[in-house]
Coordinates of C-alpha atoms (C1' of nucleotides) in Angstrom, one line a residue:
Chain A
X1 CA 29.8 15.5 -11.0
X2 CA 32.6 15.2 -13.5
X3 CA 33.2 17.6 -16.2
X4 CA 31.6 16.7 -19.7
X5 CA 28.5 15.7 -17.5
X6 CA 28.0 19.2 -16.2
X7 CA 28.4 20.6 -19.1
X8 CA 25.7 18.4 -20.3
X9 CA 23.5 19.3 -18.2
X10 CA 23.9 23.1 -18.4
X11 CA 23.2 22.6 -22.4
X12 CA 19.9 20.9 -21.2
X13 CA 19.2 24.0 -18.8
X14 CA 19.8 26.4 -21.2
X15 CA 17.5 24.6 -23.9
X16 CA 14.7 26.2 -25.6
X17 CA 13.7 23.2 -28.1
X18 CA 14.2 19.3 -29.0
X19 CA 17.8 21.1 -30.4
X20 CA 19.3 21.7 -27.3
X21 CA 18.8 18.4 -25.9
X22 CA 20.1 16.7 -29.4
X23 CA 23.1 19.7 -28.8
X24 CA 23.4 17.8 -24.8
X25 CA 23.6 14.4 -25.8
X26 CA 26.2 15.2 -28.6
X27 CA 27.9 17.1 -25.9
X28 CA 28.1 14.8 -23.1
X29 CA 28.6 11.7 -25.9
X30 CA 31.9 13.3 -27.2
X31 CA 33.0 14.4 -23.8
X32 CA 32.6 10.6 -22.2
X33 CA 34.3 9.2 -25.6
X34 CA 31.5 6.9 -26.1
X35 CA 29.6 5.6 -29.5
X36 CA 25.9 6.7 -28.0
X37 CA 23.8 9.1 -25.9
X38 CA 20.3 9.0 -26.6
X39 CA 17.2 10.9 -25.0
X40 CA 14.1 8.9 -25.5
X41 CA 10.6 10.4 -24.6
X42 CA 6.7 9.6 -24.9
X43 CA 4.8 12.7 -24.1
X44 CA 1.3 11.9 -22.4
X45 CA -0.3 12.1 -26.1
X46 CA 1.5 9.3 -26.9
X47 CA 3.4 11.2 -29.2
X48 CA 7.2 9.9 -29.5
X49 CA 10.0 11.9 -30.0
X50 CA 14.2 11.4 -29.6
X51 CA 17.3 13.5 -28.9
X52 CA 20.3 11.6 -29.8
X53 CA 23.4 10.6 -31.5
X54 CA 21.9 7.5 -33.0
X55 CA 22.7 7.9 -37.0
X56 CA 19.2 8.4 -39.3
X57 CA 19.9 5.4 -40.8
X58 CA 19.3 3.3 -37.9
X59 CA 16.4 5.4 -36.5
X60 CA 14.7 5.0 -40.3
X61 CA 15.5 0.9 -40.0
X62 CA 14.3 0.4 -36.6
X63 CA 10.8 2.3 -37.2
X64 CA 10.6 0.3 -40.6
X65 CA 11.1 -2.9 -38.8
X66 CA 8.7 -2.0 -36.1
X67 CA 11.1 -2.7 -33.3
X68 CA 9.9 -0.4 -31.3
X69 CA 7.2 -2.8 -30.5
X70 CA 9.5 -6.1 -29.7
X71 CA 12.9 -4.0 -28.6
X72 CA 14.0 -5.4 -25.5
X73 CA 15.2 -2.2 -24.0
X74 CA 12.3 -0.4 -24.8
X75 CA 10.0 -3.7 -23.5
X76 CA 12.2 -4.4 -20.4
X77 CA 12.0 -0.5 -19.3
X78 CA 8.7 -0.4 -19.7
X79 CA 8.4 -3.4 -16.8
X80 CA 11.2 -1.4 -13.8
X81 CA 12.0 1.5 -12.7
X82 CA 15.7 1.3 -12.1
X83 CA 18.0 1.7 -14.5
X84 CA 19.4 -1.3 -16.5
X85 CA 22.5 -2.4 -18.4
X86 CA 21.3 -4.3 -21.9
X87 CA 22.7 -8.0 -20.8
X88 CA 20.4 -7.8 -18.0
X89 CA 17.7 -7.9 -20.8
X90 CA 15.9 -10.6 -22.3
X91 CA 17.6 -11.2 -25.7
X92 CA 15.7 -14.8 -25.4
X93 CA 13.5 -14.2 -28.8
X94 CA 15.2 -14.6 -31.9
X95 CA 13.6 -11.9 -33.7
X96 CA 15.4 -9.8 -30.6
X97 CA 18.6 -11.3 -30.9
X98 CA 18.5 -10.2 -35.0
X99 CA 17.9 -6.7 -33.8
X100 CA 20.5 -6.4 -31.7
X101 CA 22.9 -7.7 -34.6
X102 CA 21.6 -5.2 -37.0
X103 CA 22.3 -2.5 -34.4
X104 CA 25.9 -3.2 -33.7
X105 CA 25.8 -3.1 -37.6
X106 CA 24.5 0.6 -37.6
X107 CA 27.4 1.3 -35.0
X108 CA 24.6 1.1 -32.1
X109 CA 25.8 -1.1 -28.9
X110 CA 26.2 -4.0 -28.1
X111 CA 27.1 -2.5 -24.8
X112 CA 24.1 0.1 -23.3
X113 CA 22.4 0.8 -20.1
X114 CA 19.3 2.4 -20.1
X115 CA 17.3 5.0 -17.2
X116 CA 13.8 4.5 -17.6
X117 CA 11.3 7.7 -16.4
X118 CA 7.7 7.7 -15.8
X119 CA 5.9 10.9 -15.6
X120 CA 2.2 11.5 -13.7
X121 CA 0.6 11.6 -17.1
X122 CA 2.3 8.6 -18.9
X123 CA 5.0 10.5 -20.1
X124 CA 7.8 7.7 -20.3
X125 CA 11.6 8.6 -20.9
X126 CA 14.5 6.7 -21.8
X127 CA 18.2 7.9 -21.3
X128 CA 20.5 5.4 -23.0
X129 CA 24.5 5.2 -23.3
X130 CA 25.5 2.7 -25.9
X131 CA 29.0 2.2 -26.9
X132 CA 30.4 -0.8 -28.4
X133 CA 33.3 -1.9 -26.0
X134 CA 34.3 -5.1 -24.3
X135 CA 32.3 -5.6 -21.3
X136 CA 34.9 -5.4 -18.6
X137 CA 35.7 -1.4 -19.8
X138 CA 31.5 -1.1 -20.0
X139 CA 31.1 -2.4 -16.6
X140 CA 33.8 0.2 -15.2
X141 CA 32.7 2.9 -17.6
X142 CA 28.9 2.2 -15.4
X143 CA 30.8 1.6 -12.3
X144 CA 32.0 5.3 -12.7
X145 CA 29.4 7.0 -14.1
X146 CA 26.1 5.4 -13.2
X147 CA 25.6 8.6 -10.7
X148 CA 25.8 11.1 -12.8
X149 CA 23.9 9.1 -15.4
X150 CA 21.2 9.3 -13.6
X151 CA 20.9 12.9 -12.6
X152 CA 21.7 14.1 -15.9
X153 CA 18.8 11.7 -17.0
X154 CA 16.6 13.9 -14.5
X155 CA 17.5 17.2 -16.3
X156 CA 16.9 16.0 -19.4
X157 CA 13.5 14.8 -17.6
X158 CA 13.1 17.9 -16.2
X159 CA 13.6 20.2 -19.2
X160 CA 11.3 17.6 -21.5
X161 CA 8.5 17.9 -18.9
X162 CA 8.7 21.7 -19.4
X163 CA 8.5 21.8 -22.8
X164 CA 5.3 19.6 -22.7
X165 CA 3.8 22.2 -20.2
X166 CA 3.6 24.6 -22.3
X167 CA 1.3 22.7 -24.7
X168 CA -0.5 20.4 -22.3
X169 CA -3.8 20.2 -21.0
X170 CA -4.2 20.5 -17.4
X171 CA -4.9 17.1 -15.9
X172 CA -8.6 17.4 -14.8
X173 CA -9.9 16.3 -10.9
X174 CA -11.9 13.8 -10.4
X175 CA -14.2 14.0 -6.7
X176 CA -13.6 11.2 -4.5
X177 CA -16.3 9.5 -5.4
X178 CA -15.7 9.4 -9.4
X179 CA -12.3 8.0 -8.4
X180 CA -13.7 5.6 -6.1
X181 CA -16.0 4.6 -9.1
X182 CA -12.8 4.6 -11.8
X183 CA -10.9 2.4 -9.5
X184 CA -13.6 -0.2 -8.9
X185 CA -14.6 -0.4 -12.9
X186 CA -10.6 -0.2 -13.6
X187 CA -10.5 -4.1 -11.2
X188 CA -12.7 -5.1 -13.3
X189 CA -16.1 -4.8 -11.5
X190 CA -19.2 -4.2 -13.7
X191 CA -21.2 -1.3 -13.4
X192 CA -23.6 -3.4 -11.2
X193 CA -20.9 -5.0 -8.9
X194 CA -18.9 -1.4 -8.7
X195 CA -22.4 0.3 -7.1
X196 CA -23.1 -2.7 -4.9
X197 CA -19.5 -2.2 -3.5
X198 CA -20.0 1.4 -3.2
X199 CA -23.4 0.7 -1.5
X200 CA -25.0 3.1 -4.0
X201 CA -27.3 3.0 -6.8
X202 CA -26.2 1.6 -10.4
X203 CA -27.3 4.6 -11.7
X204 CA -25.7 6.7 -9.7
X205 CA -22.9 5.2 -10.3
X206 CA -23.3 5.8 -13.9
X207 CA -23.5 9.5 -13.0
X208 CA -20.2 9.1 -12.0
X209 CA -18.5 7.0 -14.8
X210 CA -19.7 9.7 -17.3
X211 CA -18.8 12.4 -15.5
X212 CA -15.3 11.4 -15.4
X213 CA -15.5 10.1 -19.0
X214 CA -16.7 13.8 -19.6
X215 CA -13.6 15.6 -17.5
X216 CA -11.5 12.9 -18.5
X217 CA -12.3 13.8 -22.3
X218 CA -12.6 9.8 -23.0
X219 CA -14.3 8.4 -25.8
X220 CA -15.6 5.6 -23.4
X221 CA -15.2 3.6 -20.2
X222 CA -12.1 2.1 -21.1
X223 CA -10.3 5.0 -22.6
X224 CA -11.3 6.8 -19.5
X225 CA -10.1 4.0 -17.2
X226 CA -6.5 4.2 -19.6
X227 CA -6.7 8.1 -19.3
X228 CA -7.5 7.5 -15.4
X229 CA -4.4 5.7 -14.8
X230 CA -2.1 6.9 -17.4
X231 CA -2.7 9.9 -15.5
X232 CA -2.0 9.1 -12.3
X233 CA -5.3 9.5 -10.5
X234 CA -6.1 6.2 -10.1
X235 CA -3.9 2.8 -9.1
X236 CA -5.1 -0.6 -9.6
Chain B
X1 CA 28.1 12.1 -2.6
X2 CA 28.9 13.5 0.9
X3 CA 29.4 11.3 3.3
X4 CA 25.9 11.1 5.4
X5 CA 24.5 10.3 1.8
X6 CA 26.4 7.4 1.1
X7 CA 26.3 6.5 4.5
X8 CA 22.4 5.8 4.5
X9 CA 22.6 4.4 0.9
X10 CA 24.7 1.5 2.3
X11 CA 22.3 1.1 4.6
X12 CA 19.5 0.6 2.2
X13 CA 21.7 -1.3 0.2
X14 CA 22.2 -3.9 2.9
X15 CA 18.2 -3.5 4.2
X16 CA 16.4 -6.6 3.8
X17 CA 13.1 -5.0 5.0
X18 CA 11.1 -2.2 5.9
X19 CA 13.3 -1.3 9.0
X20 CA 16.1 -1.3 7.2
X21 CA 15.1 1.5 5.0
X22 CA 13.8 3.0 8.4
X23 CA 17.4 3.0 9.7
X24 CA 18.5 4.8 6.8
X25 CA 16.5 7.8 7.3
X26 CA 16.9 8.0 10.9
X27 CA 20.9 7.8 10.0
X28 CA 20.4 10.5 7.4
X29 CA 18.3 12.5 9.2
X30 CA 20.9 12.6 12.1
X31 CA 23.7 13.2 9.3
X32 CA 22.0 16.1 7.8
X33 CA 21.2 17.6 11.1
X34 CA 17.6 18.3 9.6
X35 CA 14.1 17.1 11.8
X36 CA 12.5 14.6 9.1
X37 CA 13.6 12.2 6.3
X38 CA 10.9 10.3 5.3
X39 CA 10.0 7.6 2.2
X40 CA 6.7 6.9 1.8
X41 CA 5.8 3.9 -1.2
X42 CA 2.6 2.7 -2.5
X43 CA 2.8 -0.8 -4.1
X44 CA 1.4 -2.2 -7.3
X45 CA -1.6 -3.2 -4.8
X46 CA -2.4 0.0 -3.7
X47 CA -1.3 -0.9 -0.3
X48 CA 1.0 2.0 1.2
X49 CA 3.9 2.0 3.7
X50 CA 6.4 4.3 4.7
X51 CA 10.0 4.5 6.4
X52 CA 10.8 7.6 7.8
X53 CA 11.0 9.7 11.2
X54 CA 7.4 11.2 11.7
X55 CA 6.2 10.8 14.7
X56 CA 3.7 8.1 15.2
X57 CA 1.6 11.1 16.4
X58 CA 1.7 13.1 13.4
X59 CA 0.9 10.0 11.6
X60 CA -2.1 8.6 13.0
X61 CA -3.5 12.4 13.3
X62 CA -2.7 12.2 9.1
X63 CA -4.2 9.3 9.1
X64 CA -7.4 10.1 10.9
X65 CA -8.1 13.2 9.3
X66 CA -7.6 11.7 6.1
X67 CA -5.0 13.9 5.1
X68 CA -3.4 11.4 1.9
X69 CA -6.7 12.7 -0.2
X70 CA -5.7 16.4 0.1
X71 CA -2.5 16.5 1.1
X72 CA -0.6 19.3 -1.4
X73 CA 2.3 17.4 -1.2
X74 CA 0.6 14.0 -2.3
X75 CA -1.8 15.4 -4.8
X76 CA 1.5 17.8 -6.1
X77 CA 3.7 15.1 -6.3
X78 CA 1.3 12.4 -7.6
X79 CA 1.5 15.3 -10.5
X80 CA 4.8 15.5 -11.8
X81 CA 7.6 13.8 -11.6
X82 CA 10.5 16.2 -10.6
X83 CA 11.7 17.4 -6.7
X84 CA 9.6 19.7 -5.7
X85 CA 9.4 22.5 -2.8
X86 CA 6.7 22.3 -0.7
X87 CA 6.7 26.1 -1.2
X88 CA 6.1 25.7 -4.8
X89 CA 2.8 23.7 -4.1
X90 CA -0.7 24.8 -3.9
X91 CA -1.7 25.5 -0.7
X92 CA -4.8 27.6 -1.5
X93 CA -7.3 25.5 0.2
X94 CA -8.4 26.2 4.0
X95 CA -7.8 22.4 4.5
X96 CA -4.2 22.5 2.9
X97 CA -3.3 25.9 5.6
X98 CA -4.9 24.0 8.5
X99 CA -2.8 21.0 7.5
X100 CA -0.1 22.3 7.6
X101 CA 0.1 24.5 10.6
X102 CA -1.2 21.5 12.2
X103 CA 1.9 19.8 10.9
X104 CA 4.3 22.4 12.0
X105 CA 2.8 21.8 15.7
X106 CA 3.7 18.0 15.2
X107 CA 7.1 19.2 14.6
X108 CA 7.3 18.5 10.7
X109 CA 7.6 21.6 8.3
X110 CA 7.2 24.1 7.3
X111 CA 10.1 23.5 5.1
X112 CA 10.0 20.6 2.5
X113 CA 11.4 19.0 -0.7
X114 CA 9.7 15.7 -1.7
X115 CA 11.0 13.9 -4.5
X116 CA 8.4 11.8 -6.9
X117 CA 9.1 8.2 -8.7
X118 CA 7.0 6.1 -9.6
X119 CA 7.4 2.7 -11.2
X120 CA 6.3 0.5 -13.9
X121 CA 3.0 -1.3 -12.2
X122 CA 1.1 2.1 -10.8
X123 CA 4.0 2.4 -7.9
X124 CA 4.8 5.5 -6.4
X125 CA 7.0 6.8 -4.0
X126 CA 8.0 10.2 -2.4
X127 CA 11.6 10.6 -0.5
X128 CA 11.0 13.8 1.8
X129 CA 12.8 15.9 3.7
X130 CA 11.4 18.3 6.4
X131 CA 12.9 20.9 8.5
X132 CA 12.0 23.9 10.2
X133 CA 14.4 26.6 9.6
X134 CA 13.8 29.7 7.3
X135 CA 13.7 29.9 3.8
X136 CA 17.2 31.5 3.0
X137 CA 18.3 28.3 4.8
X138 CA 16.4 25.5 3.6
X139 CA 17.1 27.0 -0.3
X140 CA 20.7 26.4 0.8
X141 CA 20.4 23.2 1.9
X142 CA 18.5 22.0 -1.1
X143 CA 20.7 23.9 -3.8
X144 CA 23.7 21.8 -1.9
X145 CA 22.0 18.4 -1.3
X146 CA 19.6 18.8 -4.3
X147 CA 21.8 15.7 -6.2
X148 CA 22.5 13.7 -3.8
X149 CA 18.8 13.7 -2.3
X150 CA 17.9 12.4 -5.9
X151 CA 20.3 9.5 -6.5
X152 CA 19.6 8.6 -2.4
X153 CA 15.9 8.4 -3.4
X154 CA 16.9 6.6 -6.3
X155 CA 18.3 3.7 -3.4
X156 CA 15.6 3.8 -1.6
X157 CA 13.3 3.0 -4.8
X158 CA 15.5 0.1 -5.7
X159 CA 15.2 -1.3 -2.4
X160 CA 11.4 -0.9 -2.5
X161 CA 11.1 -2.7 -5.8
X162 CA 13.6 -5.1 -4.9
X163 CA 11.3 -6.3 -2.0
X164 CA 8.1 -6.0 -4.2
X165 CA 9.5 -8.5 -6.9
X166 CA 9.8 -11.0 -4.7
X167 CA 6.1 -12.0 -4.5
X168 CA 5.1 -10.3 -7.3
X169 CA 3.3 -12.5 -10.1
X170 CA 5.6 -12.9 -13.3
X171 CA 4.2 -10.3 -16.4
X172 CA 2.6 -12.4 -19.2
X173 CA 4.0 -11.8 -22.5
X174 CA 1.3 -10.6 -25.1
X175 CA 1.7 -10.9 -28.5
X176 CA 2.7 -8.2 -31.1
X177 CA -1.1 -8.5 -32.5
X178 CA -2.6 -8.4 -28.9
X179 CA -0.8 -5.3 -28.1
X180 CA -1.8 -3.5 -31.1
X181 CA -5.1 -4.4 -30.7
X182 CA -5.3 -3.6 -26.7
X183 CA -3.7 -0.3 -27.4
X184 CA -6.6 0.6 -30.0
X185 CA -8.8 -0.2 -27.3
X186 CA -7.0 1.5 -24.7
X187 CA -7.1 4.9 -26.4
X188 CA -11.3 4.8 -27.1
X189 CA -11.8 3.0 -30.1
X190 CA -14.5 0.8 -30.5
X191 CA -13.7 -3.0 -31.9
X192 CA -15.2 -1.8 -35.5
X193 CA -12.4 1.7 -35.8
X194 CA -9.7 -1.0 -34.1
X195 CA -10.3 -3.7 -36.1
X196 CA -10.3 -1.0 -39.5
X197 CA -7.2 0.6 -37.9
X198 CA -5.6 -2.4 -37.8
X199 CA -7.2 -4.1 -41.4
X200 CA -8.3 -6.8 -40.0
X201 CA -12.2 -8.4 -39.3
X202 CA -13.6 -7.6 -35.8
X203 CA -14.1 -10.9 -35.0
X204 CA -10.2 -11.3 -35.3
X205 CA -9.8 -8.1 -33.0
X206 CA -12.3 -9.9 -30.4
X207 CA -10.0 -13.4 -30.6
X208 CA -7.2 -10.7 -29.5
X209 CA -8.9 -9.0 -26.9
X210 CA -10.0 -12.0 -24.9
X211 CA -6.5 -13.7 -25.7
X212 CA -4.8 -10.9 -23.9
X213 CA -7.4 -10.5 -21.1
X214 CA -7.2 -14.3 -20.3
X215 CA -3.2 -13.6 -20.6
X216 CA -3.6 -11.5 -17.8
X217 CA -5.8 -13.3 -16.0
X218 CA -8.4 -9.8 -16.0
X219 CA -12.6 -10.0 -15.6
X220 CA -13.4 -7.6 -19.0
X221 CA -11.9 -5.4 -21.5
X222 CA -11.3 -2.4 -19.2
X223 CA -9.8 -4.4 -16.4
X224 CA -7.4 -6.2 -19.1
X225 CA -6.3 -2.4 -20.3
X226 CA -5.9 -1.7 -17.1
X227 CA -3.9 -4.5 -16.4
X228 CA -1.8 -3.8 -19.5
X229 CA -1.3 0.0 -19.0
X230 CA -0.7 -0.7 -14.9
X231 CA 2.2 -3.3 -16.0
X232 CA 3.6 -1.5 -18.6
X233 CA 3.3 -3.5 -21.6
X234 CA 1.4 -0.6 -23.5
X235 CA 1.5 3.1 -23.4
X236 CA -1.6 5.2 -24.3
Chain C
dG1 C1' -27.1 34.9 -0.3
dC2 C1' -26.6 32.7 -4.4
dC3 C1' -24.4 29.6 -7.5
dC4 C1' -21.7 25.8 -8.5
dG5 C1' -20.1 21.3 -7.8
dC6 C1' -21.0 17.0 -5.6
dC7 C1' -24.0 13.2 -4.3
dT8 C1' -28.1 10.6 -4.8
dC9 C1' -32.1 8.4 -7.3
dC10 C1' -35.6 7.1 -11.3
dC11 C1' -37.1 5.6 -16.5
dC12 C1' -36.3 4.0 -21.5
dC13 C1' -34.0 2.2 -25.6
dG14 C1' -30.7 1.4 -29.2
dA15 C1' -25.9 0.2 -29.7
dA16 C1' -22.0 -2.2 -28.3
dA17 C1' -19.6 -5.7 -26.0
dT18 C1' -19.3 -10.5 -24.3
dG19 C1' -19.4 -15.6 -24.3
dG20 C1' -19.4 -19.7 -26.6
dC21 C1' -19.7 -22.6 -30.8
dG22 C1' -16.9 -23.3 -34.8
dA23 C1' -12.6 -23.6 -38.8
dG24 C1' -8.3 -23.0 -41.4
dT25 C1' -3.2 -21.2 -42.5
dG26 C1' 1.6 -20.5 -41.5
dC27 C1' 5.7 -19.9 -39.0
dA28 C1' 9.1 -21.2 -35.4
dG29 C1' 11.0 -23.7 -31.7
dA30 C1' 11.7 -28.5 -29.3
Chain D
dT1 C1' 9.1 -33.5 -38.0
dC2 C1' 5.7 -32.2 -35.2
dT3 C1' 3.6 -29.6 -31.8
dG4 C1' 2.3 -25.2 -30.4
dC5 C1' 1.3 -20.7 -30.9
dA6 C1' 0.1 -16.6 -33.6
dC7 C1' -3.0 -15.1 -37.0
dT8 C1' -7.2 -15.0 -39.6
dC9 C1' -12.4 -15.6 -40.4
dG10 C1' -18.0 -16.5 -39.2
dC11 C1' -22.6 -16.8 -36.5
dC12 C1' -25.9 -16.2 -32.5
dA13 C1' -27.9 -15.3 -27.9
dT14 C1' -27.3 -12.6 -23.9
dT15 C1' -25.5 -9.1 -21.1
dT16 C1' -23.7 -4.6 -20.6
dC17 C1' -23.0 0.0 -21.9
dG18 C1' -24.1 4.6 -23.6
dG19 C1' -27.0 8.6 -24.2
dG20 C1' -31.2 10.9 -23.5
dG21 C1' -34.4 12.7 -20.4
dG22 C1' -35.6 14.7 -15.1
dA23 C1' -35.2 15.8 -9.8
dG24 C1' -33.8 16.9 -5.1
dG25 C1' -30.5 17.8 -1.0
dC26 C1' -26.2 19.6 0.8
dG27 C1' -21.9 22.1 1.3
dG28 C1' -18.3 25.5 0.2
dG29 C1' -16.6 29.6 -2.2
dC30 C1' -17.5 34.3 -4.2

DNA sequence: GCCCGCCTCCCCCGAAATGGCGAGTGCAGA
DNA sequence: TCTGCACTCGCCATTTCGGGGGAGGCGGGC
């Protein structure tokens, strides 16, 4: 692992709060000599939160735009699990293409590649590089570094997982049988077809619907099926 | 990367199926000199397969006991989302001890480190290794190997994705309104409070709903969250 | 041995969701 | 320019869900 990316990550280890990770990615940006290192994360409240090098400006346009809801980066990590350099993307849409413009105009890209990271409880993470270079020099620059990329995206992982422990509610467990009932009612089987297929009572089925919607802390069926699955206890 | 490692990530590079990857855990089990290397991946269907070098005994024996639904390892891993020692893990329950010593006999453990990813549709994988040596030895080996038995699971996921894709039906695109509105859903709200939350009529929330659940081809409103939180497009 | 959690079954009723019928505006890409 | 898609609104009948009761057996952990 080459220098500035060690370094990095011992900032990370030695972080107490969203600072030190904000102190690691200015770290590790000025040690590779690039424009960007940014460390994107969704908790499993849905609550967002960055660490990066991106300037306020750009973070304050973005959100007032809403681009977090069309940005290709953010839309196409969402969909793999490997990381991904920004011309792979889907710059198709035009309101995408306008986005991207503005961001080379806050100094953001056009050149990026992206680690997406899934956690059990829907935690998602993004580590991005952005720097705005020819592509040949990007390509090498990934060629290089792609490796230790990715494992300084897992201590950043790592460290942001911790913090969340601390505050988080312990995941709840479901018996088998109140999984077997999420999972039918999560493919789409009513509450009818779901006890036929379990060869039990609708009713009792019902028993077991509620009392995951109960553990599960849902408001209803569907936001325990969301919680279910966000949470890793269930797969469709 | 040492030179076993990169050895078995060319060979899942150049795998263009399950036995591929199977050859690269037999070659990096032999390169490490340890008993078992082992990747085990459930698809977006729920349907499971592994590579690795169990022995067929140990596996049907896992398999007939039923072993995935306790397993400390699975129900660990399926838990968070960085490596893990198997020491770490809860092994509390009689089952989990029986387990195990029954695994030992089959010649896999007592030593582990099992590294969690999962992906964008509900998959999940686990890269193991297994030995048998003591502890002072196995924390060596991990604390050397530790990075590159990361970025070598890393290969093995792209692989696995790589061959999901193939017949994997393409994502439909929702629209900006449609995501809103299936978000609202998906965290418990009822159409009135999404509809409100959004300023809009309910009726105009329904037109969403069943837009995106025809989009994604789903029976009701749970199975189209599902759909959407399984895929990725929103995040709860 | 007792308690707790899991599994199973029954009834009732109000509230919510679903399905199908409409209609009109406006923006963006072919 | 024109077609398509996104966005917005209304009504009605039917199905499904949600919450409230109550009850018994069975197994594992303290």
């Amino acid at each position: 692992m080459r220098r500035e990316f060690e370094t990095a990550c011992e900032i990370v280890q030695a972080a107490d709060d969203v600072g030190g990770l904000q102190r690691a990615t200015e770290s590790l940006r000025d040690g590779l000599g690039i424009s960007h290192v940014v460390y994107h994360w969704v908790n499993s409240r849905g609550e967002r939160f960055g660490a990066g090098t991106y300037s306020q400006s750009w973070v304050d346009h973005y959100l007032e735009r809403d681009y977090l809801r069309m940005d290709p980066v953010i839309i196409g990590c969402l969909q793999r699990f490997d990381p991904v350099d920004w011309k792979e993307l889907d710059w198709s849409s035009r309101a995408a293409r306008t986005m991207l413009q503005e961001a080379v105009e806050f100094g953001v890209g056009p050149q990026g590649y992206s680690i997406p990271i899934r956690g059990p409880a829907g935690q998602f993470a993004l580590f991005t590089t952005a720097d705005g270079c020819d592509d040949t020099a990007w390509s090498r620059f990934i060629a290089e570094n792609q490796r230790d990329l990715i494992l300084t995206a897992h201590e950043f992982n790592r460290k942001a997982l911790a913090f969340e422990r601390d505050f988080d509610m312990p995941t709840p467990t479901l018996s088998p049988r109140e999984l077997a009932a999420m999972t039918h009612i999560a493919k789409g089987l009513n509450r009818a077809q779901a006890a036929a297929e379990m060869d039990i009572s609708e009713h009792t089925l019902r028993v077991y619907i509620e009392a995951a919607r109960h553990k599960l802390g849902a408001l209803n069926t569907t936001h325990a099926v969301a919680r279910a699955l966000s949470r890793g206890l269930i797969v469709v």
